[in-house]
Coordinates of N, CA and C and ligand atoms in Angstrom, one line a residue:
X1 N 106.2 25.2 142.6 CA 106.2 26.0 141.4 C 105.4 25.3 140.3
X2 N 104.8 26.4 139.5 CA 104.2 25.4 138.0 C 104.6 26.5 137.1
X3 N 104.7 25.5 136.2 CA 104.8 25.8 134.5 C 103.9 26.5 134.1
X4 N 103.9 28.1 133.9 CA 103.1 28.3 132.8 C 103.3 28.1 131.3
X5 N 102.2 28.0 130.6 CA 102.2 27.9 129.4 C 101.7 28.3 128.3
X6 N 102.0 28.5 127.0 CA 101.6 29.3 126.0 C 100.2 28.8 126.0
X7 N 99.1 30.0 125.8 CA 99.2 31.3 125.6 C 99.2 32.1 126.8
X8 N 99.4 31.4 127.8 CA 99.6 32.7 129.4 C 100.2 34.1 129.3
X9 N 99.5 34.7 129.6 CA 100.1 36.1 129.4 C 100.9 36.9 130.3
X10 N 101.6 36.3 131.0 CA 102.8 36.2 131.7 C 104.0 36.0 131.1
X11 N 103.8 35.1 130.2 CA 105.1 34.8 129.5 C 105.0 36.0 128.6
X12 N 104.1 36.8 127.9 CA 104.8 38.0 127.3 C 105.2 39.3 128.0
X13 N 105.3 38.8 129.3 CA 105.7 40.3 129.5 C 107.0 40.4 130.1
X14 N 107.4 41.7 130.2 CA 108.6 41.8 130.3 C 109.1 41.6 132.3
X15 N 110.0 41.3 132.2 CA 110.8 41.0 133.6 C 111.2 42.1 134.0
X16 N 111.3 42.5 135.2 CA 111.8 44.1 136.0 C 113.1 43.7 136.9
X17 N 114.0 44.3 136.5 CA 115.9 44.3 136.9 C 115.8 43.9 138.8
X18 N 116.7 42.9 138.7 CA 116.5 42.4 140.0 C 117.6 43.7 140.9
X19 N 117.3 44.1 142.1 CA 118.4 45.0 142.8 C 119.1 44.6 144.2
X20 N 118.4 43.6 144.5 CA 118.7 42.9 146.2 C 118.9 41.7 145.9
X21 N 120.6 41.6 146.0 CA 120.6 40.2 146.2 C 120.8 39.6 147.5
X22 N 120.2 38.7 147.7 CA 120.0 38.2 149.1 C 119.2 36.6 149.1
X23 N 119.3 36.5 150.1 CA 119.0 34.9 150.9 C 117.8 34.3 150.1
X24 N 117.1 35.2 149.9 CA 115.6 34.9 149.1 C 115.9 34.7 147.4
X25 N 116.8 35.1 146.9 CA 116.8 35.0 146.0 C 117.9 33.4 145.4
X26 N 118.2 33.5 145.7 CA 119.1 32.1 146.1 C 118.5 31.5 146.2
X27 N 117.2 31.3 147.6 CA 116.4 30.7 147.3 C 115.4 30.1 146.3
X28 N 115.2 30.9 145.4 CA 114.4 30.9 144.3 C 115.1 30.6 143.1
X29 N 116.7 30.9 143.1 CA 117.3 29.9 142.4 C 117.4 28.8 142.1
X30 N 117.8 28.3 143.6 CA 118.0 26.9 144.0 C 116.3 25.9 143.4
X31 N 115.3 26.4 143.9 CA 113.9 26.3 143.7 C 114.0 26.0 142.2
X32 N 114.2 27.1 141.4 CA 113.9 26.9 140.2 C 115.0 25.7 139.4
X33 N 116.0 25.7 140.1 CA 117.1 24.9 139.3 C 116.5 23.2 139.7
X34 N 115.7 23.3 141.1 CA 114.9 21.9 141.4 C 113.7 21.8 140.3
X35 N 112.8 22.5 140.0 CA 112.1 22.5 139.2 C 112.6 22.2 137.9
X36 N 113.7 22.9 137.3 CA 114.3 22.4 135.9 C 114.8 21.1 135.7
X37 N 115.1 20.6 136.9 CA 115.5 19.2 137.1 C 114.6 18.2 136.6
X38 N 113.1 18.4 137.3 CA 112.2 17.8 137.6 C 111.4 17.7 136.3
X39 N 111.4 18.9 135.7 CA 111.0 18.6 134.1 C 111.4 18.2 133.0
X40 N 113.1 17.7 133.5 CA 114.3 17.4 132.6 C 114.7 18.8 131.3
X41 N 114.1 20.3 132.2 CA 114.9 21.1 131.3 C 116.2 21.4 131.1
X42 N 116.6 22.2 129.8 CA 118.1 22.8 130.5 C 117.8 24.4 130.7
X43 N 117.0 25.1 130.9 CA 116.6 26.5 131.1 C 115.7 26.6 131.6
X44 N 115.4 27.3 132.6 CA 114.0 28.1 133.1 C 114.3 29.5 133.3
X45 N 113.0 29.9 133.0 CA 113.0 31.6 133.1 C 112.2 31.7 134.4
X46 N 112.3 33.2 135.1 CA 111.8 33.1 135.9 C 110.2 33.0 135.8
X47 N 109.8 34.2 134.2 CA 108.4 34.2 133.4 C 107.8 33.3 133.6
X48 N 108.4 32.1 133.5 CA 108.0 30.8 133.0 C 106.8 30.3 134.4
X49 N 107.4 30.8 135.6 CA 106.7 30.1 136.8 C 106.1 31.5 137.3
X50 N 105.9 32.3 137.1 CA 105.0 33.2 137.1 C 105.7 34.5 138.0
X51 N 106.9 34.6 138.0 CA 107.8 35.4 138.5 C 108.3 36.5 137.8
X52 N 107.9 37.8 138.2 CA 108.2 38.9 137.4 C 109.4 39.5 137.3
X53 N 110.4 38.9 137.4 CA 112.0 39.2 137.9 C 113.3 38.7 136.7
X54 N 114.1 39.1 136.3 CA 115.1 39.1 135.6 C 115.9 38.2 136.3
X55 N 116.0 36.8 136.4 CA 115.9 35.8 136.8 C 115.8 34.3 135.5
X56 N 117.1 33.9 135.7 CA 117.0 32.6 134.4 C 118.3 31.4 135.2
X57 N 117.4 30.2 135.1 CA 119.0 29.0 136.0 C 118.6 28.7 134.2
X58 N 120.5 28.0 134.2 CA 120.6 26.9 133.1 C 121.9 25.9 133.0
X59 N 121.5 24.9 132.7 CA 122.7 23.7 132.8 C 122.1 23.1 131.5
X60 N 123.3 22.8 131.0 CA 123.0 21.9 129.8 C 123.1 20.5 130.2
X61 N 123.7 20.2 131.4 CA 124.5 19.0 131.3 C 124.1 18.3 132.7
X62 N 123.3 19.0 133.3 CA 123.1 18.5 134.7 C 124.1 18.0 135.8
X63 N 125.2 18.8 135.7 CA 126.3 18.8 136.5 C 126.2 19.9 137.4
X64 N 126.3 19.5 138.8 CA 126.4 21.0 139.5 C 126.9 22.1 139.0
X65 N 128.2 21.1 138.6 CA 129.2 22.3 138.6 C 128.6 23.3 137.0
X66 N 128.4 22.9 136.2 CA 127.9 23.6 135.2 C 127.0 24.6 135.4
X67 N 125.9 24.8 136.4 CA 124.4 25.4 137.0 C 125.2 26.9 136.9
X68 N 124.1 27.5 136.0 CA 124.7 29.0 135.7 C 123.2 29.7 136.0
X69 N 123.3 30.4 137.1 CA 122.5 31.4 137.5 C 122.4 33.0 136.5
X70 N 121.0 33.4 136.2 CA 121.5 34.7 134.9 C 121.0 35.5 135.9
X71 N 121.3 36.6 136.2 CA 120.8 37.8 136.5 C 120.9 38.7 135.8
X72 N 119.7 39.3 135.5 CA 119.9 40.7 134.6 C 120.9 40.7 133.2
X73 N 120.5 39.6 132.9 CA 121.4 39.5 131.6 C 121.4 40.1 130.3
X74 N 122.2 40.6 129.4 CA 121.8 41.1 128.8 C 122.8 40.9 127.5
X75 N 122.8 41.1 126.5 CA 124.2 40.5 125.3 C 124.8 41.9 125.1
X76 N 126.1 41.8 124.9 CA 127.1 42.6 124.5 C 127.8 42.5 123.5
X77 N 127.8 41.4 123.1 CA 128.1 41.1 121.8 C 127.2 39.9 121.4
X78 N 126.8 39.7 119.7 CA 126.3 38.5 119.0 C 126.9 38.7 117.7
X79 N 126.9 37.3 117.3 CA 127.7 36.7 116.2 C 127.0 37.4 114.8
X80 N 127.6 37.7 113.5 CA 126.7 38.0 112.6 C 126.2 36.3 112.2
X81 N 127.2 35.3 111.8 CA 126.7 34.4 111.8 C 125.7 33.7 112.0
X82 N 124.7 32.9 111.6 CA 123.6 32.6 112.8 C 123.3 30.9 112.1
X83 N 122.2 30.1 112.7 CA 122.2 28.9 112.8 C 121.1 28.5 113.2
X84 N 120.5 27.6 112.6 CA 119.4 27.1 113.2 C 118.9 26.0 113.4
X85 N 118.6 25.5 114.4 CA 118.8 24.0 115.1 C 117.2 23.7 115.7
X86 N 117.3 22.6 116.4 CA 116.1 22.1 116.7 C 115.6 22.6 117.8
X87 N 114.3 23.9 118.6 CA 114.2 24.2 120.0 C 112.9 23.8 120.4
X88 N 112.9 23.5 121.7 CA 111.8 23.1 122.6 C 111.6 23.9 123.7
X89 N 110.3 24.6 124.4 CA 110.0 24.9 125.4 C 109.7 24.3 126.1
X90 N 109.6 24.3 127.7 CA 108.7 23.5 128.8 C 107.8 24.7 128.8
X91 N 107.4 26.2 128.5 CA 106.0 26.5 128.0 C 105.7 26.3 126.9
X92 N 105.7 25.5 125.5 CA 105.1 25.4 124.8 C 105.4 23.9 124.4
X93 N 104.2 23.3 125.6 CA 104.9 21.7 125.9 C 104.5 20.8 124.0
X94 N 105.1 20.0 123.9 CA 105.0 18.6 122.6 C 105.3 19.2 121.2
X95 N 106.0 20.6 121.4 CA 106.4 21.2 120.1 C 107.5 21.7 119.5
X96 N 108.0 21.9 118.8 CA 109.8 22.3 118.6 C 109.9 22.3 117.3
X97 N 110.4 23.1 116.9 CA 111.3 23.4 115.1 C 112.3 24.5 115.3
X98 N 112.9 24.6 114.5 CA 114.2 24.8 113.8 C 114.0 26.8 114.0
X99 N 114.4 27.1 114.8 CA 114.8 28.6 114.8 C 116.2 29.1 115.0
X100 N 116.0 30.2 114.0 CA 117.1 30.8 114.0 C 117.9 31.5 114.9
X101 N 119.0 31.4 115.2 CA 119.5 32.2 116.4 C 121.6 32.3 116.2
X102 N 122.0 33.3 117.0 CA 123.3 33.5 116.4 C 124.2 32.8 117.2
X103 N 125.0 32.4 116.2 CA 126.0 31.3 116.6 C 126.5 31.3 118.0
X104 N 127.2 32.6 117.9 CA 128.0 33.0 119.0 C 128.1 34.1 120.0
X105 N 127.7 34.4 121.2 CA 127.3 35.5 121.8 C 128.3 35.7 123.1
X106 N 127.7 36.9 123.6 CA 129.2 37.7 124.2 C 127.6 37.9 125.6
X107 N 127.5 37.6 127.0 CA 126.5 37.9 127.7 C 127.0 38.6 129.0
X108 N 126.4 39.5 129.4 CA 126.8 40.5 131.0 C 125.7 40.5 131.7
X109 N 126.1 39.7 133.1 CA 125.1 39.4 133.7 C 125.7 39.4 135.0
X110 N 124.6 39.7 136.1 CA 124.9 39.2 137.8 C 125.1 38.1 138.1
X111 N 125.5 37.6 138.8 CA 125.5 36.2 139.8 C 124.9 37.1 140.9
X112 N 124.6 35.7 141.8 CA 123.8 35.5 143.2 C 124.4 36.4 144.1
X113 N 126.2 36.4 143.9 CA 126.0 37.7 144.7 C 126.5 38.9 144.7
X114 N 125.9 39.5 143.2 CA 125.6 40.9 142.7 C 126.8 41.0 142.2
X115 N 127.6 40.1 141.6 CA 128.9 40.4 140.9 C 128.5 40.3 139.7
X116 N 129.1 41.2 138.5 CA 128.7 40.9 137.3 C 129.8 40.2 136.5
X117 N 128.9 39.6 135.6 CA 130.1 38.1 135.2 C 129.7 38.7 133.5
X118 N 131.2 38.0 133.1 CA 131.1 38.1 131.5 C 131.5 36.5 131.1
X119 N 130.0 36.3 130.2 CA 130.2 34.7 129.7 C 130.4 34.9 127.9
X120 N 131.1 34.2 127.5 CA 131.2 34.0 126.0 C 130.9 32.4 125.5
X121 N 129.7 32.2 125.3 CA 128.9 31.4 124.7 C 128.6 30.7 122.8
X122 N 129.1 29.8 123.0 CA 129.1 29.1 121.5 C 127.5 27.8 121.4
X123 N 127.5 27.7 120.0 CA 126.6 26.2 119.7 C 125.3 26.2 121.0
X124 N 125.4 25.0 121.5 CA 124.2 24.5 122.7 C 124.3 26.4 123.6
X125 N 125.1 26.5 124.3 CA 125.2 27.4 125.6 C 124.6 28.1 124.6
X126 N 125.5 29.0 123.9 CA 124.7 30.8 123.3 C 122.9 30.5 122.8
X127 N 122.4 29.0 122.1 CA 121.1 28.9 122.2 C 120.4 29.4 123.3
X128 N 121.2 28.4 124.0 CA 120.0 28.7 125.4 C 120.2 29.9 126.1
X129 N 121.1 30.8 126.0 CA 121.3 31.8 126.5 C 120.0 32.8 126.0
X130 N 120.0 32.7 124.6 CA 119.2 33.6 123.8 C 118.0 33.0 124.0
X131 N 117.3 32.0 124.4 CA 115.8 31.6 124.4 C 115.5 32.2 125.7
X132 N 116.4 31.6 126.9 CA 115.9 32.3 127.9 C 116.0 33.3 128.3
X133 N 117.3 34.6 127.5 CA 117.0 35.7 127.6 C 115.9 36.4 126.5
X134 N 115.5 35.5 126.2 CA 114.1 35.7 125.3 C 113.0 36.0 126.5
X135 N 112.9 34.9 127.0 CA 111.8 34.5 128.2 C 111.7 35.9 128.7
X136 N 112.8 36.4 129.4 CA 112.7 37.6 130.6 C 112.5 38.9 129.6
X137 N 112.6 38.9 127.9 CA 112.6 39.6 127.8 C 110.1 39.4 126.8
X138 N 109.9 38.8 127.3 CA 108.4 38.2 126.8 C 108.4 38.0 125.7
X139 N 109.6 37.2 125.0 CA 109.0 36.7 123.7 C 109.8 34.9 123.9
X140 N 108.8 34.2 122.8 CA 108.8 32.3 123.1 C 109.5 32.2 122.4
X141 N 110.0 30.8 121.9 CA 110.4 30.7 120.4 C 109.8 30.8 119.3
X142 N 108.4 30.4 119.6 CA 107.7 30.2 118.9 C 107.1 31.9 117.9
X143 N 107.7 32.7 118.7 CA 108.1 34.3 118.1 C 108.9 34.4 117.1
X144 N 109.3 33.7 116.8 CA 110.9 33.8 116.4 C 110.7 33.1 114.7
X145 N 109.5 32.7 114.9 CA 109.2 32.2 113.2 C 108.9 32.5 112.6
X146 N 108.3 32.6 111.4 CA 107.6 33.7 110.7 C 106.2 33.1 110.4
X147 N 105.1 34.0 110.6 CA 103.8 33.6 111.0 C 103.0 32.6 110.4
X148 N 103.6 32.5 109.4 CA 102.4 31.2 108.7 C 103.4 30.0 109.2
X149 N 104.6 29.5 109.6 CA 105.0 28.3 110.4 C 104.8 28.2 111.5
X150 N 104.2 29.3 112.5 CA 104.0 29.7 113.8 C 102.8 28.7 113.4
X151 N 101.9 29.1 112.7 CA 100.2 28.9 112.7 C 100.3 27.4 112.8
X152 N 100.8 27.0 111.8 CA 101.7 25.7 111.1 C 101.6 25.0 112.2
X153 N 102.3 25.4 113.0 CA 103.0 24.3 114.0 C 102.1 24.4 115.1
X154 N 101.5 25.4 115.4 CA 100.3 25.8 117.1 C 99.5 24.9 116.6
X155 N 99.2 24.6 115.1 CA 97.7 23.5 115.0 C 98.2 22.1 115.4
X156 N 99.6 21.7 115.8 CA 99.8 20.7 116.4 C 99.9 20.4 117.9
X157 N 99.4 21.3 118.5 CA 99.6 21.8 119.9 C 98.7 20.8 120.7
X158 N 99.5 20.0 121.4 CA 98.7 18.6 122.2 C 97.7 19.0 123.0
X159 N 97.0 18.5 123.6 CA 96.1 18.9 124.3 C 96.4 18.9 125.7
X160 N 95.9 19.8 126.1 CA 96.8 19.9 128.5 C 96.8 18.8 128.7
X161 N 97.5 18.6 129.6 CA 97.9 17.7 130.2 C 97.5 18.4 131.7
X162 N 97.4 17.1 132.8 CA 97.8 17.4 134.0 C 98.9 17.9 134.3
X163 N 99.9 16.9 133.5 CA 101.5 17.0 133.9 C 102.0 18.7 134.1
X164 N 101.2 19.8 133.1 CA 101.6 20.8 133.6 C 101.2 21.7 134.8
X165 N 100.2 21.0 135.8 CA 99.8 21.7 136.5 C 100.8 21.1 137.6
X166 N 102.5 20.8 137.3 CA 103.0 20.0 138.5 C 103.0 20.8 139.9
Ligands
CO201 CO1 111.6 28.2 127.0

């Protein structure tokens, strides 16, 4: 797998509803949750590695048991309250600021095998829920700011690296 990265125009577009779950997909799970490992993320989309599919692993904590597979996720409920903390992408490598996002979220989504699960997400989890159902839905964080901090912060944008062509 590789990392794409801002400005790839993969990452804006939108993901199409997965309908077969099956052995391949699991696969690509498992795959991507090695990959998030390997970058030391706690989210990947599937956008991210150049996969057109509604498709997101995330662990905050790198515990098996934690490893939450999203399918087709989507929010059912968000908090009016909202908060804003410090985010980072592995597509938008050496940069991160403070976006806003709602505290606490209600999410309806598949598991691996096509059952649909209801998670209720606070603080760290409901972030990452909303970034990387950001991802499948083609927008970064770096969307999420308002344009003159966007500009702001892209003129700090390091120069490629190899490391992303892992
Ligand atoms: Co991201």
């Amino acid at each position: 797998m590789k990392i794409l990265t801002y400005p790839h125009p993969s990452l804006q577009r939108k993901s199409a509803a997965i309908k077969v779950f099956n052995k391949e997909l699991a696969k690509i799970a498992k795959d991507m949750f090695q990959f998030m490992y390997k970058l030391n993320g706690v989210g990947l989309a599937a956008t991210q590695v150049g996969l057109p599919y509604s498709i997101a692993v995330i662990n905050p904590s790198r515990k098996t048991s934690d490893e939450i597979v999203l399918i087709n996720p989507r929010f059912t409920k968000t908090s009016r309250e909202t908060v804003r903390e410090d985010e980072g992408c592995l597509s938008v490598p050496g940069l991160s600021a403070r976006v806003k996002r709602h505290s606490g979220v209600t999410c309806e989504y598949h598991n691996l095998k096509g059952e649909k699960v209801v998670l209720e997400a606070r603080e760290l989890l409901a972030r990452i829920l909303q970034h990387e159902i950001d991802h499948l839905n083609g927008i970064l964080f770096i969307d999420r700011l308002a344009d003159d901090e966007r500009k702001i912060l892209l003129t700090k944008r390091p120069a490629k690296t190899k490391d992303e062509d892992i």
